[in-house]
Amino acid sequence: MKMELAMYQALRAIDVPELKAEAVIQALESDMLTLLATKSDLASLAAEIGKATAEISNTNHRLTAEIAKSDLKLSIRMASMLAVTIGILIGAMKIFL
């Protein structure tokens, strides 16, 4: 309230008409209430960011574990395919040579 009064007095001191000074103060007050964040807004945002960070970390750990499992399975499959391919090549060489 002190700021609004000080601004009103400053506007009136430079000969701004009373209605226009009041309109400026109301517009400024409206913008300050709707656009600026309060301490509680920032605390709420910090809590939400903390939750999101925890969820992302949890997801990251879960995905890392799944990738490790998939890596092992993929290595086993690749080795199996390589063994089968070598077997087929050896068999083909025995047949055709």
PDB file of C-alpha atoms in Angstrom, residues 12-78:
ATOM      1  CA  ARG A  12       0.188  13.990  -8.792  1.00  0.00           C
ATOM      2  CA  ALA A  13       3.401  15.966  -8.143  1.00  0.00           C
ATOM      3  CA  ILE A  14       4.127  16.024 -11.878  1.00  0.00           C
ATOM      4  CA  ASP A  15       0.586  17.222 -12.586  1.00  0.00           C
ATOM      5  CA  VAL A  16      -0.929  13.958 -13.813  1.00  0.00           C
ATOM      6  CA  PRO A  17      -4.721  14.238 -13.516  1.00  0.00           C
ATOM      7  CA  GLU A  18      -6.191  12.389 -10.537  1.00  0.00           C
ATOM      8  CA  LEU A  19      -8.232   9.918 -12.613  1.00  0.00           C
ATOM      9  CA  LYS A  20      -5.248   9.020 -14.782  1.00  0.00           C
ATOM     10  CA  ALA A  21      -3.001   8.613 -11.744  1.00  0.00           C
ATOM     11  CA  GLU A  22      -5.554   6.284 -10.143  1.00  0.00           C
ATOM     12  CA  ALA A  23      -5.863   4.322 -13.406  1.00  0.00           C
ATOM     13  CA  VAL A  24      -2.091   3.903 -13.585  1.00  0.00           C
ATOM     14  CA  ILE A  25      -1.948   2.733  -9.966  1.00  0.00           C
ATOM     15  CA  GLN A  26      -4.824   0.271 -10.491  1.00  0.00           C
ATOM     16  CA  ALA A  27      -3.251  -1.123 -13.666  1.00  0.00           C
ATOM     17  CA  LEU A  28       0.089  -1.496 -11.926  1.00  0.00           C
ATOM     18  CA  GLU A  29      -1.499  -3.157  -8.904  1.00  0.00           C
ATOM     19  CA  SER A  30      -3.481  -5.528 -11.145  1.00  0.00           C
ATOM     20  CA  ASP A  31      -0.347  -6.517 -13.063  1.00  0.00           C
ATOM     21  CA  MET A  32       1.609  -7.003  -9.862  1.00  0.00           C
ATOM     22  CA  LEU A  33      -1.064  -9.300  -8.440  1.00  0.00           C
ATOM     23  CA  THR A  34      -1.406 -11.404 -11.593  1.00  0.00           C
ATOM     24  CA  LEU A  35       2.082 -11.419 -13.107  1.00  0.00           C
ATOM     25  CA  LEU A  36       4.530 -11.416 -10.221  1.00  0.00           C
ATOM     26  CA  ALA A  37       5.284 -14.541  -8.220  1.00  0.00           C
ATOM     27  CA  THR A  38       4.959 -14.518  -4.460  1.00  0.00           C
ATOM     28  CA  LYS A  39       7.177 -16.398  -2.035  1.00  0.00           C
ATOM     29  CA  SER A  40       4.508 -19.067  -1.668  1.00  0.00           C
ATOM     30  CA  ASP A  41       4.273 -19.374  -5.472  1.00  0.00           C
ATOM     31  CA  LEU A  42       8.020 -19.916  -5.649  1.00  0.00           C
ATOM     32  CA  ALA A  43       7.951 -22.410  -2.776  1.00  0.00           C
ATOM     33  CA  SER A  44       5.196 -24.357  -4.525  1.00  0.00           C
ATOM     34  CA  LEU A  45       7.161 -24.296  -7.768  1.00  0.00           C
ATOM     35  CA  ALA A  46      10.295 -25.494  -5.984  1.00  0.00           C
ATOM     36  CA  ALA A  47       8.330 -28.401  -4.486  1.00  0.00           C
ATOM     37  CA  GLU A  48       6.938 -29.348  -7.909  1.00  0.00           C
ATOM     38  CA  ILE A  49      10.407 -29.168  -9.453  1.00  0.00           C
ATOM     39  CA  GLY A  50      11.739 -31.361  -6.646  1.00  0.00           C
ATOM     40  CA  LYS A  51       9.048 -33.968  -7.311  1.00  0.00           C
ATOM     41  CA  ALA A  52       9.694 -33.860 -11.056  1.00  0.00           C
ATOM     42  CA  THR A  53      13.436 -34.230 -10.483  1.00  0.00           C
ATOM     43  CA  ALA A  54      12.852 -37.254  -8.251  1.00  0.00           C
ATOM     44  CA  GLU A  55      10.566 -38.827 -10.864  1.00  0.00           C
ATOM     45  CA  ILE A  56      13.121 -38.228 -13.609  1.00  0.00           C
ATOM     46  CA  SER A  57      15.882 -39.717 -11.466  1.00  0.00           C
ATOM     47  CA  ASN A  58      13.735 -42.768 -10.716  1.00  0.00           C
ATOM     48  CA  THR A  59      12.916 -43.202 -14.396  1.00  0.00           C
ATOM     49  CA  ASN A  60      16.586 -42.819 -15.290  1.00  0.00           C
ATOM     50  CA  HIS A  61      17.601 -45.575 -12.858  1.00  0.00           C
ATOM     51  CA  ARG A  62      14.827 -47.849 -14.117  1.00  0.00           C
ATOM     52  CA  LEU A  63      15.775 -47.296 -17.755  1.00  0.00           C
ATOM     53  CA  THR A  64      19.451 -47.860 -17.006  1.00  0.00           C
ATOM     54  CA  ALA A  65      18.594 -51.218 -15.426  1.00  0.00           C
ATOM     55  CA  GLU A  66      16.403 -52.177 -18.396  1.00  0.00           C
ATOM     56  CA  ILE A  67      19.154 -51.224 -20.843  1.00  0.00           C
ATOM     57  CA  ALA A  68      21.646 -53.354 -18.916  1.00  0.00           C
ATOM     58  CA  LYS A  69      19.269 -56.334 -19.106  1.00  0.00           C
ATOM     59  CA  SER A  70      18.664 -55.751 -22.806  1.00  0.00           C
ATOM     60  CA  ASP A  71      22.392 -55.434 -23.427  1.00  0.00           C
ATOM     61  CA  LEU A  72      23.028 -58.873 -21.926  1.00  0.00           C
ATOM     62  CA  LYS A  73      20.160 -60.435 -23.892  1.00  0.00           C
ATOM     63  CA  LEU A  74      21.364 -58.798 -27.097  1.00  0.00           C
ATOM     64  CA  SER A  75      24.916 -60.033 -26.549  1.00  0.00           C
ATOM     65  CA  ILE A  76      23.661 -63.590 -26.041  1.00  0.00           C
ATOM     66  CA  ARG A  77      21.509 -63.395 -29.181  1.00  0.00           C
ATOM     67  CA  MET A  78      24.364 -61.986 -31.255  1.00  0.00           C
TER      68      MET A  78
END
